[in-house]
XYZ file of C-alpha atoms in Angstrom:
782
model
C 56.888 61.250 -26.351
C 60.151 62.782 -27.915
C 60.498 61.619 -31.326
C 63.162 58.733 -31.691
C 65.701 58.512 -34.967
C 64.701 55.744 -37.510
C 66.650 52.690 -37.068
C 66.929 49.640 -39.070
C 64.424 47.119 -38.202
C 61.841 49.370 -36.953
C 57.891 49.153 -37.302
C 56.463 47.918 -40.381
C 53.265 45.833 -41.941
C 53.590 43.102 -39.214
C 56.307 44.601 -36.724
C 54.862 47.190 -34.337
C 56.954 50.153 -32.753
C 57.819 49.337 -29.316
C 57.679 53.020 -28.719
C 54.427 53.833 -30.164
C 51.965 55.185 -27.616
C 54.544 55.563 -24.838
C 53.606 58.783 -22.584
C 56.983 59.293 -21.664
C 60.252 60.595 -23.457
C 63.062 58.007 -24.610
C 66.104 59.160 -25.110
C 69.710 57.171 -25.585
C 70.199 56.862 -21.675
C 68.126 57.053 -18.819
C 69.387 60.552 -18.243
C 68.044 61.766 -21.444
C 64.724 60.008 -20.853
C 61.543 60.646 -18.456
C 59.268 57.521 -17.546
C 55.695 56.834 -17.782
C 53.411 53.957 -16.877
C 50.559 52.597 -18.306
C 47.318 53.247 -16.322
C 46.075 50.599 -13.720
C 42.395 49.780 -13.294
C 41.456 51.079 -9.983
C 39.600 48.190 -7.519
C 36.009 48.623 -8.159
C 33.904 50.729 -5.826
C 32.788 54.377 -5.148
C 34.644 56.953 -3.165
C 34.690 55.949 0.328
C 33.334 52.718 -0.134
C 35.132 49.494 -1.373
C 32.938 47.307 -3.746
C 31.424 44.253 -1.815
C 33.067 40.964 -1.591
C 30.388 38.491 -2.867
C 29.998 34.824 -1.217
C 27.480 32.719 -3.145
C 26.750 29.318 -1.354
C 24.782 27.026 -3.101
C 23.768 23.545 -1.436
C 22.709 20.811 -3.510
C 19.200 18.962 -3.281
C 18.287 20.821 0.092
C 14.484 21.301 0.469
C 12.669 24.434 1.643
C 12.346 23.765 5.479
C 16.279 22.369 6.106
C 17.535 25.260 7.753
C 16.513 27.111 10.843
C 15.369 30.278 8.780
C 12.557 28.292 6.931
C 11.446 25.995 9.779
C 13.886 23.517 10.672
C 14.787 21.873 13.975
C 18.369 21.419 12.683
C 21.022 23.582 14.427
C 22.087 26.252 11.972
C 23.061 29.255 14.319
C 25.403 30.569 11.405
C 22.609 30.882 8.902
C 20.002 32.074 11.771
C 22.327 34.917 12.359
C 22.857 35.841 8.572
C 19.120 35.794 8.320
C 18.718 37.982 11.639
C 20.763 40.626 10.242
C 19.747 40.022 6.615
C 16.896 38.940 4.364
C 14.685 35.653 3.694
C 13.122 35.458 -0.098
C 10.203 33.240 1.032
C 8.865 32.664 -2.526
C 12.309 32.457 -4.431
C 12.093 29.890 -7.312
C 14.932 27.807 -8.986
C 15.063 24.959 -11.802
C 14.157 21.337 -10.483
C 17.723 19.875 -11.386
C 21.308 20.723 -10.661
C 23.135 21.505 -13.976
C 19.908 23.618 -15.286
C 19.640 25.678 -11.891
C 23.483 26.554 -12.060
C 23.577 27.484 -15.418
C 20.649 29.642 -14.930
C 22.189 31.010 -11.596
C 25.665 31.909 -13.033
C 24.616 33.511 -16.434
C 20.935 35.319 -15.741
C 19.468 33.002 -19.084
C 17.050 30.445 -18.961
C 18.773 27.185 -18.783
C 17.480 25.743 -22.177
C 19.009 28.730 -23.592
C 22.608 28.239 -22.332
C 22.256 24.698 -23.228
C 21.013 22.863 -20.053
C 17.768 21.104 -20.561
C 18.749 18.598 -18.283
C 22.066 17.393 -16.175
C 25.269 17.709 -18.133
C 25.542 13.729 -18.630
C 23.837 13.658 -21.748
C 24.905 14.551 -25.549
C 21.867 13.739 -27.808
C 22.701 16.526 -30.527
C 20.331 19.254 -30.013
C 20.887 22.967 -29.057
C 19.088 22.718 -25.736
C 21.223 19.965 -24.702
C 24.570 21.117 -25.713
C 26.095 21.331 -22.021
C 28.659 24.225 -22.987
C 28.162 27.943 -22.170
C 28.771 29.981 -25.462
C 31.296 32.934 -25.479
C 28.568 35.356 -25.865
C 27.076 34.116 -22.386
C 29.459 35.616 -19.619
C 29.237 33.906 -16.464
C 28.830 35.894 -13.363
C 32.483 35.166 -12.839
C 33.581 36.414 -15.884
C 31.712 39.605 -15.636
C 33.076 40.277 -12.123
C 36.464 39.533 -13.235
C 36.409 41.961 -15.810
C 35.439 44.574 -13.397
C 38.561 44.349 -11.171
C 37.202 41.204 -8.817
C 39.161 38.258 -7.749
C 37.177 35.002 -8.537
C 36.926 31.638 -7.086
C 35.257 28.610 -7.074
C 35.342 25.548 -4.872
C 32.999 22.272 -4.614
C 30.528 21.105 -7.337
C 30.789 22.263 -10.937
C 28.620 20.158 -13.195
C 28.362 22.393 -15.656
C 31.018 20.650 -17.885
C 29.673 17.604 -20.145
C 30.898 14.200 -18.339
C 32.575 13.482 -21.453
C 34.665 16.473 -21.328
C 35.529 15.937 -17.921
C 39.034 14.238 -18.690
C 42.500 15.557 -18.756
C 42.900 15.381 -22.573
C 39.879 17.925 -23.159
C 40.059 21.390 -24.203
C 38.812 22.444 -20.727
C 36.927 25.526 -22.485
C 34.034 24.839 -20.183
C 35.880 24.091 -16.851
C 35.574 26.854 -14.266
C 39.067 28.531 -14.984
C 37.783 29.286 -18.600
C 34.529 30.485 -17.155
C 35.871 33.598 -15.141
C 37.394 31.940 -12.219
C 41.133 32.692 -11.061
C 40.993 29.408 -8.846
C 39.145 26.305 -8.848
C 39.258 23.420 -6.501
C 36.370 20.675 -6.082
C 34.558 18.049 -8.267
C 33.761 18.453 -11.827
C 30.834 16.351 -11.829
C 27.668 15.715 -10.184
C 28.159 13.794 -7.084
C 30.903 12.186 -5.258
C 31.697 10.290 -1.965
C 32.319 12.887 0.563
C 35.211 10.606 2.516
C 36.555 9.587 -0.900
C 36.047 11.746 -3.813
C 36.563 10.069 -7.145
C 38.293 12.942 -8.900
C 39.631 16.295 -7.195
C 40.389 19.081 -9.594
C 43.023 22.074 -8.468
C 42.489 24.849 -11.126
C 42.795 22.998 -14.453
C 44.351 19.767 -13.545
C 42.847 16.509 -12.176
C 44.968 15.535 -8.727
C 46.599 12.350 -8.644
C 46.113 11.152 -5.108
C 46.512 7.587 -3.831
C 45.387 8.289 -0.184
C 43.327 10.911 1.202
C 44.153 11.717 5.149
C 42.853 9.956 7.752
C 39.517 11.699 8.863
C 39.259 13.515 5.616
C 35.651 14.874 4.972
C 34.982 16.703 1.499
C 32.634 19.552 3.179
C 35.584 20.339 5.468
C 38.126 20.233 2.693
C 36.466 22.686 0.256
C 36.068 24.972 3.083
C 39.714 24.882 4.161
C 40.290 25.673 0.322
C 37.956 28.632 0.330
C 39.357 30.168 3.304
C 42.969 29.733 2.239
C 42.059 31.670 -1.087
C 40.475 34.526 0.584
C 43.331 34.761 3.003
C 46.016 34.477 0.329
C 44.284 37.471 -1.463
C 44.200 39.648 1.553
C 48.015 38.985 2.281
C 48.870 40.244 -1.382
C 46.096 42.648 -1.904
C 44.213 44.606 1.015
C 41.844 46.376 -1.253
C 40.648 44.043 -4.001
C 36.976 42.481 -3.779
C 36.478 38.821 -4.438
C 33.591 36.871 -5.482
C 33.669 33.376 -3.896
C 31.353 30.513 -5.270
C 31.069 27.954 -2.830
C 29.200 24.960 -4.095
C 28.607 22.117 -1.917
C 28.328 18.644 -2.886
C 26.195 18.098 0.223
C 23.362 17.299 0.729
C 23.237 15.234 -2.639
C 23.406 11.571 -2.217
C 25.184 9.522 -1.045
C 24.442 10.870 2.387
C 27.770 10.605 4.258
C 28.396 12.543 7.604
C 30.999 12.546 10.344
C 30.612 9.825 12.941
C 30.354 12.547 15.539
C 28.079 14.897 14.072
C 25.516 11.594 13.297
C 25.893 11.053 17.208
C 24.512 14.683 18.071
C 21.390 14.035 16.047
C 20.661 10.517 17.676
C 17.243 9.779 18.586
C 15.883 13.125 16.903
C 13.808 11.574 14.246
C 12.401 8.833 15.746
C 9.041 10.451 15.628
C 9.235 10.244 11.755
C 8.310 12.525 8.831
C 4.591 12.969 9.437
C 5.429 14.756 12.744
C 8.439 16.457 11.583
C 6.228 18.164 8.436
C 3.696 19.488 11.122
C 6.371 21.278 13.438
C 8.504 22.565 10.830
C 5.280 24.075 9.060
C 4.024 25.406 12.389
C 7.387 27.316 12.851
C 7.049 28.606 8.991
C 3.557 30.074 9.826
C 4.833 31.650 13.168
C 7.804 33.301 11.410
C 5.629 34.650 8.457
C 6.727 32.886 5.569
C 3.079 31.785 4.900
C -0.060 33.306 5.917
C -2.393 32.060 8.320
C -4.833 29.917 6.516
C -2.132 28.169 4.240
C -2.549 24.447 4.091
C -0.106 21.795 4.741
C -0.866 19.190 1.866
C -1.414 15.579 2.580
C 1.240 13.118 2.266
C 2.416 12.824 -1.567
C 0.132 9.885 -2.963
C 0.915 10.011 -6.985
C 1.982 6.627 -7.742
C 5.861 6.426 -7.867
C 6.376 9.484 -5.647
C 4.043 8.172 -2.868
C 4.845 8.074 0.833
C 2.940 6.148 3.488
C 2.353 6.923 7.122
C 5.291 6.703 9.385
C 3.319 4.996 12.269
C 2.547 1.886 9.844
C 6.386 0.857 9.575
C 7.763 -1.871 11.691
C 10.022 -0.791 14.551
C 13.015 -1.903 12.576
C 11.962 0.113 9.555
C 11.373 3.115 11.634
C 14.914 2.692 13.416
C 16.646 2.106 9.950
C 14.724 5.203 8.319
C 15.324 7.545 11.156
C 19.149 6.661 10.718
C 19.120 8.210 7.502
C 17.775 11.096 8.477
C 20.210 11.599 11.283
C 22.891 11.483 8.759
C 21.119 13.794 6.366
C 20.620 16.527 9.470
C 24.351 16.113 10.337
C 25.501 17.209 6.870
C 23.243 20.012 6.841
C 24.597 20.862 10.530
C 28.142 20.507 9.062
C 27.447 22.717 5.973
C 26.175 25.633 8.746
C 29.401 25.040 10.558
C 31.988 25.372 7.758
C 29.971 28.473 6.823
C 30.490 29.676 10.616
C 34.583 29.297 9.678
C 34.380 31.201 6.595
C 32.483 33.752 8.391
C 34.717 34.057 11.303
C 37.710 34.482 8.821
C 35.817 37.383 7.283
C 35.175 39.038 10.510
C 38.584 38.525 11.558
C 39.540 40.603 8.295
C 37.077 43.181 9.239
C 35.197 42.354 5.947
C 32.103 40.399 6.914
C 29.475 43.489 7.215
C 30.714 44.798 3.808
C 30.308 40.877 2.336
C 27.293 39.854 0.479
C 26.894 36.373 1.745
C 23.922 34.385 -0.373
C 22.818 31.067 0.544
C 20.382 28.915 -1.219
C 19.832 25.562 -2.916
C 19.956 24.472 -6.880
C 16.723 22.585 -6.376
C 14.244 21.020 -3.732
C 14.751 17.760 -1.838
C 14.691 14.697 -3.671
C 12.791 11.226 -3.815
C 15.405 9.479 -5.735
C 16.013 7.099 -2.384
C 12.726 5.436 -3.179
C 10.005 4.478 -0.810
C 12.387 2.583 1.766
C 15.674 4.539 0.962
C 18.735 2.415 -0.067
C 22.038 1.397 1.425
C 23.532 0.984 -1.810
C 23.073 4.520 -3.883
C 24.161 3.512 -7.146
C 22.156 -0.005 -7.500
C 19.054 2.483 -7.045
C 20.179 5.403 -8.851
C 20.696 3.330 -12.251
C 17.957 5.250 -14.276
C 17.805 2.332 -16.547
C 15.113 -0.812 -16.711
C 16.654 -3.575 -14.436
C 15.806 -7.237 -14.633
C 13.333 -8.525 -11.750
C 16.055 -9.891 -9.454
C 17.977 -6.548 -9.184
C 18.408 -5.629 -5.641
C 17.922 -1.698 -4.992
C 18.625 -2.031 -1.129
C 21.797 -3.847 -0.708
C 21.818 -5.191 2.752
C 24.352 -3.730 4.901
C 24.942 -3.514 8.484
C 22.795 -0.543 9.920
C 25.678 0.710 11.875
C 27.568 1.340 8.473
C 24.936 4.041 7.349
C 26.409 7.415 6.673
C 30.138 6.316 7.109
C 32.675 5.484 4.323
C 31.778 1.950 3.959
C 28.102 2.852 2.826
C 26.903 5.086 0.068
C 22.955 5.580 1.074
C 20.030 7.549 0.533
C 17.065 8.148 2.675
C 13.405 7.001 1.713
C 11.484 9.919 0.031
C 9.271 10.410 3.080
C 12.293 12.522 4.241
C 12.628 14.057 1.101
C 8.713 15.019 1.524
C 9.457 16.558 4.668
C 12.443 18.460 3.532
C 10.254 20.199 1.082
C 7.567 21.231 3.625
C 4.927 22.501 2.960
C 5.094 21.596 -0.650
C 4.373 18.640 -3.046
C 6.686 16.269 -4.811
C 10.378 16.282 -5.210
C 13.478 17.384 -7.006
C 13.076 16.756 -10.762
C 9.303 18.036 -10.978
C 7.895 21.416 -11.445
C 5.548 21.347 -8.506
C 6.856 23.398 -5.764
C 8.626 20.925 -3.884
C 11.010 20.808 -6.737
C 11.375 24.114 -7.256
C 10.773 26.384 -3.967
C 14.114 26.305 -1.882
C 15.560 28.429 1.345
C 17.195 31.885 0.074
C 19.194 33.861 2.650
C 20.796 36.998 1.836
C 22.836 39.378 4.128
C 24.886 42.529 3.603
C 24.926 44.772 6.605
C 26.563 47.708 5.038
C 24.484 47.454 1.774
C 21.246 46.067 2.936
C 20.546 47.542 6.200
C 17.185 46.375 7.788
C 15.187 48.748 9.533
C 13.731 47.971 12.732
C 10.332 47.399 11.540
C 11.299 45.091 8.791
C 10.686 41.261 9.562
C 13.093 40.335 6.847
C 10.757 38.504 4.773
C 10.060 38.994 0.996
C 6.809 37.030 -0.376
C 7.787 38.432 -3.645
C 8.167 35.811 -6.519
C 11.829 35.681 -7.823
C 13.381 33.435 -10.053
C 16.972 31.777 -10.229
C 17.792 33.689 -13.226
C 17.473 36.905 -11.257
C 20.659 36.451 -8.940
C 23.047 37.152 -11.288
C 21.586 40.425 -12.302
C 20.799 41.378 -8.756
C 24.324 40.700 -7.315
C 25.882 42.678 -10.442
C 23.278 45.593 -9.559
C 24.298 45.494 -5.631
C 27.887 45.405 -6.833
C 27.604 48.533 -9.370
C 28.972 46.166 -11.946
C 27.446 46.445 -15.787
C 27.103 43.403 -17.851
C 29.600 43.545 -20.864
C 28.101 44.692 -24.057
C 28.644 42.029 -26.291
C 26.867 39.636 -24.005
C 23.542 38.243 -24.769
C 20.283 39.687 -22.850
C 19.541 37.991 -19.462
C 16.244 36.512 -18.810
C 16.133 37.511 -15.321
C 15.880 41.046 -13.638
C 17.418 42.372 -10.607
C 15.292 42.234 -7.228
C 17.701 44.701 -5.218
C 14.533 47.044 -5.378
C 12.500 44.183 -3.259
C 15.510 43.814 -0.923
C 15.505 47.449 -0.414
C 11.930 48.031 0.228
C 9.238 45.372 1.307
C 6.643 47.179 -0.227
C 8.101 46.909 -3.925
C 6.400 44.496 -6.319
C 8.154 41.620 -7.861
C 10.495 42.261 -10.292
C 9.612 38.504 -12.238
C 6.076 38.553 -13.337
C 6.171 35.498 -15.605
C 8.249 32.634 -16.131
C 8.110 28.956 -17.962
C 9.532 25.697 -16.640
C 10.597 22.279 -18.052
C 12.198 19.484 -16.819
C 12.123 15.925 -18.329
C 8.778 16.572 -19.509
C 7.584 18.350 -16.503
C 6.094 21.486 -17.491
C 4.970 24.810 -15.796
C 4.147 28.493 -16.278
C 3.862 31.181 -13.715
C 2.064 34.469 -14.425
C 1.052 36.953 -11.792
C -0.149 34.327 -9.004
C -0.964 31.860 -11.539
C 0.619 28.470 -11.927
C 0.233 26.139 -14.729
C 1.893 22.826 -14.122
C 2.068 19.278 -15.208
C 3.483 15.802 -13.601
C 4.482 13.971 -17.002
C 4.430 10.296 -17.217
C 7.242 9.237 -19.468
C 6.052 8.000 -22.778
C 2.475 9.577 -22.556
C 1.584 12.267 -24.906
C 2.038 15.864 -24.080
C -1.562 17.271 -24.100
C -3.659 19.424 -22.434
C -5.053 16.983 -20.424
C -1.936 17.110 -18.082
C -2.142 20.726 -17.040
C -3.105 21.352 -13.553
C -3.826 25.176 -12.230
C -3.302 26.688 -8.950
C -3.901 30.296 -7.594
C -0.748 30.873 -5.626
C -2.538 33.908 -4.150
C -4.629 31.998 -2.024
C -3.321 28.446 -2.322
C 0.605 28.853 -1.914
C 1.272 25.155 -0.988
C -0.800 24.121 -4.316
C -3.484 21.741 -2.886
C -6.455 22.465 -4.820
C -6.566 22.214 -8.776
C -8.827 24.878 -10.152
C -8.387 24.263 -13.989
C -11.965 23.279 -14.530
C -13.104 26.520 -12.849
C -10.512 28.883 -15.310
C -10.301 27.249 -18.703
C -9.499 30.471 -20.229
C -6.354 30.858 -17.628
C -5.477 27.207 -18.568
C -5.809 27.899 -22.408
C -3.785 31.233 -22.233
C -0.960 29.988 -19.854
C -0.263 26.828 -21.990
C -0.325 29.097 -25.355
C 2.549 31.097 -23.154
C 4.500 28.219 -22.278
C 4.390 27.006 -25.582
C 5.466 30.360 -27.075
C 8.375 30.530 -24.390
C 9.294 26.938 -25.042
C 10.320 27.745 -28.764
C 11.577 30.882 -27.596
C 14.241 29.312 -25.336
C 14.997 25.927 -26.963
C 13.095 23.636 -25.056
C 12.021 21.676 -27.865
C 12.553 18.475 -28.541
C 10.705 17.005 -25.409
C 11.876 13.778 -24.197
C 9.955 10.812 -25.468
C 9.963 6.975 -25.737
C 12.558 7.063 -28.101
C 15.702 6.794 -26.319
C 17.244 9.203 -27.954
C 19.133 10.685 -24.588
C 21.310 7.649 -24.820
C 22.756 9.112 -28.318
C 26.219 10.369 -27.763
C 28.387 12.430 -30.321
C 30.084 10.274 -33.088
C 33.292 10.910 -31.897
C 32.857 8.957 -28.860
C 33.301 5.781 -30.622
C 37.006 6.152 -30.364
C 36.283 5.407 -26.378
C 35.349 2.081 -27.287
C 38.779 1.327 -28.894
C 41.256 -0.909 -26.697
C 43.218 1.198 -24.465
C 46.875 0.366 -23.047
C 47.653 1.721 -19.663
C 51.080 2.103 -18.350
C 52.488 2.187 -14.868
C 52.381 5.602 -13.276
C 49.465 6.626 -15.488
C 47.160 8.552 -13.568
C 43.734 7.238 -12.784
C 41.764 7.611 -15.810
C 38.308 9.681 -15.472
C 35.320 7.813 -14.460
C 33.396 8.553 -17.681
C 36.341 7.442 -19.887
C 37.026 4.572 -17.813
C 33.056 3.536 -18.130
C 33.106 3.618 -21.963
C 35.531 0.420 -21.949
C 33.336 -1.989 -19.893
C 29.700 -0.384 -19.792
C 27.107 -3.036 -21.112
C 29.813 -4.934 -22.936
C 31.918 -7.914 -22.463
C 35.590 -6.851 -22.186
C 38.994 -8.558 -21.303
C 41.558 -6.787 -19.060
C 45.252 -8.127 -19.888
C 48.021 -7.256 -17.386
C 51.524 -7.884 -18.781
C 54.156 -8.622 -15.840
C 57.585 -8.215 -16.572
C 59.165 -10.311 -13.910
C 56.836 -11.435 -10.955
C 59.038 -12.640 -8.051
C 58.316 -14.631 -5.179
C 57.073 -12.004 -2.397
C 55.577 -9.401 -4.999
C 52.303 -8.318 -3.928
C 49.724 -5.616 -4.688
C 46.837 -4.689 -6.749
C 47.485 -5.215 -10.575
C 44.217 -2.948 -11.648
C 41.229 -1.388 -10.090
C 38.177 0.145 -11.142
C 35.414 1.670 -8.715
C 35.259 2.063 -5.101
C 32.849 1.154 -2.140
C 29.665 1.754 -4.361
C 30.664 -0.769 -6.741
C 33.745 -1.808 -8.783
C 36.398 -4.640 -9.417
C 40.092 -5.128 -8.494
C 42.530 -7.716 -9.616
C 45.510 -8.191 -7.241
C 48.337 -10.543 -5.732
C 48.249 -11.234 -1.937
C 50.197 -13.862 -0.373
C 51.487 -15.239 -3.679
C 47.916 -15.890 -4.903
C 46.122 -14.156 -7.736
C 43.021 -13.054 -6.382
C 39.941 -10.984 -7.901
C 37.304 -8.587 -5.631
C 34.110 -7.838 -7.262
C 31.953 -5.378 -5.284
C 28.385 -5.667 -6.576
C 26.909 -2.170 -5.264
C 28.155 -3.015 -1.682
C 28.166 -7.039 -1.799
C 31.326 -8.121 -1.978
C 32.628 -11.219 -4.172
C 35.972 -12.801 -4.253
C 37.568 -15.203 -6.099
C 40.947 -17.191 -5.905
C 42.907 -17.925 -9.067
C 45.699 -19.992 -7.005
C 49.299 -19.146 -6.769
C 50.518 -16.758 -9.354
C 54.008 -18.320 -10.778
C 57.366 -16.125 -10.828
C 58.708 -15.076 -14.158
C 57.232 -13.110 -17.130
C 53.329 -13.629 -16.869
C 50.164 -12.537 -18.525
C 46.956 -12.138 -16.621
C 43.780 -11.754 -17.814
C 40.470 -10.917 -16.585
C 37.729 -11.730 -18.876
C 34.139 -10.332 -18.418
C 31.231 -11.609 -20.664
C 28.198 -9.959 -20.719
C 24.961 -12.124 -20.412
C 21.223 -12.058 -20.089
C 19.813 -10.263 -16.954
C 22.309 -7.447 -16.837
C 25.077 -9.630 -15.850
C 29.066 -10.563 -16.173
C 30.489 -13.781 -15.668
C 34.096 -13.401 -15.192
C 37.116 -15.784 -15.579
C 40.761 -15.179 -14.630
C 43.564 -16.551 -16.916
C 47.249 -17.210 -16.510
C 49.219 -17.100 -19.849
C 45.981 -18.227 -21.604
C 44.799 -20.831 -19.148
C 41.820 -20.313 -16.863
C 42.690 -20.744 -13.316
C 39.705 -19.243 -11.658
C 36.249 -17.602 -11.917
C 33.419 -16.181 -9.890
C 30.901 -19.072 -9.403
C 28.147 -17.249 -10.456
C 26.942 -14.486 -12.820
C 26.888 -10.862 -10.927
C 24.760 -7.647 -11.884
C 27.096 -5.221 -14.180
C 28.050 -1.820 -12.985
C 25.895 0.701 -14.801
C 24.866 4.217 -14.412
C 26.864 6.211 -12.258
C 29.127 2.920 -11.180
C 31.976 2.539 -10.996
C 32.322 6.053 -9.782
C 35.820 6.159 -9.450
C 38.324 5.428 -12.776
C 40.550 2.964 -13.850
C 43.803 2.750 -11.841
C 47.023 0.630 -12.539
C 49.340 -0.999 -10.195
C 47.213 0.753 -6.896
C 43.641 0.786 -5.978
C 43.552 4.517 -4.979
C 41.181 6.360 -2.454
C 38.050 4.557 -2.021
C 38.792 0.910 -2.099
C 36.605 -1.899 -4.086
C 37.639 -4.238 -1.268
C 37.300 -2.909 2.106
C 39.147 -5.788 3.965
C 42.133 -5.483 1.401
C 42.149 -1.796 2.390
C 42.280 -2.482 6.042
C 45.313 -4.861 5.420
C 47.009 -2.618 3.097
C 45.460 0.692 2.237
C 46.016 1.338 -1.319
C 48.447 -1.401 -2.019
C 50.537 -0.810 -4.619
C 52.124 -3.526 -6.562
C 55.728 -4.116 -5.710
C 56.620 -6.144 -8.958
C 57.508 -5.191 -12.391
C 54.126 -4.312 -14.088
C 54.756 -3.639 -17.937
C 51.075 -2.403 -18.814
C 47.398 -2.987 -18.629
C 45.352 -3.187 -21.730
C 41.310 -3.011 -21.799
C 39.908 -4.781 -24.973
C 35.976 -3.674 -25.142
C 33.927 -6.595 -26.703
C 30.799 -6.441 -28.188
C 28.079 -4.576 -26.815
C 25.138 -6.347 -24.994
C 21.887 -6.142 -26.774
C 20.102 -3.894 -24.158
C 22.934 -1.131 -24.112
C 20.684 1.841 -24.250
C 22.595 3.198 -27.551
C 22.023 -0.106 -28.904
C 18.271 0.239 -27.982
C 17.951 3.746 -29.317
C 19.511 3.007 -32.709
C 16.618 0.112 -32.744
C 14.022 2.091 -31.711
C 15.046 5.019 -34.510
C 15.137 2.410 -37.252
C 11.909 1.043 -36.249
C 10.308 4.615 -36.312
C 11.863 5.349 -39.517
C 10.545 2.125 -41.324
C 7.141 2.536 -39.761
C 7.052 6.056 -41.267
């Protein structure tokens, strides 16, 4: 660069010289100067070959046998085609629960090291339960972004702690802060597929009153993914992209489009026993298991057991078959939407140079219970409940799978989903951790004519990030923590290569396992019982891949060796402390006490996020005070609403009368508080927490009681209400379906000044109160 004369105000201790390092020449005019530009990073790849695009499709709660390439009867032609051109990992393992699996998948580290011992709905104050990805643990997206990739995520995230999912949070663990350029989806672990409770675009929750008729979430996130890819190609023809397509399906509540369900009608009348048999026969014929592998008997462990299909009454068989028709319709819809995405890549001429990876976060679930449920949140409470609690609210069976019902199948279908393995999501037996895995990349992983495309080698979820980086030719950042996974690219390229992952510990909710060179040591832990060596069972997966015969008594030395290895790995990875009967998981950061203070919401306030809303009412008494500036004759609409078809409450004015709707996990209760006088009014909804996990509701106008529910109703706990608090409207999924049919979201037309929530005393059975009492008792005893 040509030197420039010294000028006043040039470089100094805190002022950089604007010309420093410039490679051209600067004079007083353009005529006296020569331009230069900073070098731009070239798109990744090698001469003559562009780096591959990467599409990582992660399904939620899908069992091993639920797609065609792994034995299913459900039509999945797109996945069939990808497997036909690509490869299937028949012995791929994951974590048995969603947030830990996602943390391991996207970082290459064991989930406890990342801080995800369980789902991101806890914060008990220990390193393994931190629910935040540290700065020195780059995600796959961050590493690829740093190498020049465009990075997109759509669908389920569930790596942000529930208490940090609100619009006031610093967002440091939201997708855009973890390496993604764009994001669209749901931050939490589950949602309604017809009425998602809080959609987020990039860094902001969307404020939506009503969704279009015919809306379906799986279609929506696929539309967004396709739009992101098309937009990229319109602006840059060469830049490779990473798309993380994380479906909320097929997690409960199970919901599918009516036309998709209709195509599955009658397909499951034969029941789960027959389905397991036919799926396993296909798996054997397809080379997923060796001849002689055994299909285990039905699950028989207490609390996880499944009875014979033939012993069910015809009425139960009809209802249970309907649940599975809905589930199968969800799977078929996922495949259809994947086809829309691959068709887009084909039209762009990029499908052959795109790595498409399809898998599940964990195995199929037993959370629907023995009989299934037409009231998902009533069963999904994970909390001791009174004897009169109804985990299967009676609903018209014709509603199963539609927008008015939040359902889940009986665990017999979860058992069939996991064919040929035992147990379910949440357990460290194979049913919880072995899932389908398909990968296709025609340009980079061409299959030899004599290669059947099945890989029997053991591989683990932490291997996915190292493998994708290896295939893309991208190195991990030098500052990053050492991954626990290893690339299995050699296994993909050569079927004769040995597994690149020889040993692995696992832990989930006290269930433990340790794998080493074909041996698997495993427990089915009963909550509250000691963690001792008597829990261990041992399986030789080389001869018994479906874990049918416990050989612990025959190999005490192997049991001792692997138990010691598990213990060492647990301390090395931050597994401890293990859950016990102390109620410690109910503890929350002390800063959350501010969530229990009174809160005033003004008209126009966007919907309050689910978790933040729940802190105002959960396990306690509360008052909701509505201030009306000037209620005129003819004014009507919703004053305040909280919840949806899975459970909630709504205070509204219709035909001049003040009304209250309480949706008790699907059962609708209504109260009429009489005419609401015109003028400036104060309307109060008062809830008193009483024994039996119940609320008693009263309605008051200007301090005078004008109505009440005739009886106490069960409180909304766990994930209910799923949708947060709205002022002056009942957004998206309605509390009362009849009101929705008459008025849709039913915005209030009068002068609404404010809505104030005043939390009362916590009930003595509140989990945090119980946990504190248990802790104090233990301290006193010691």
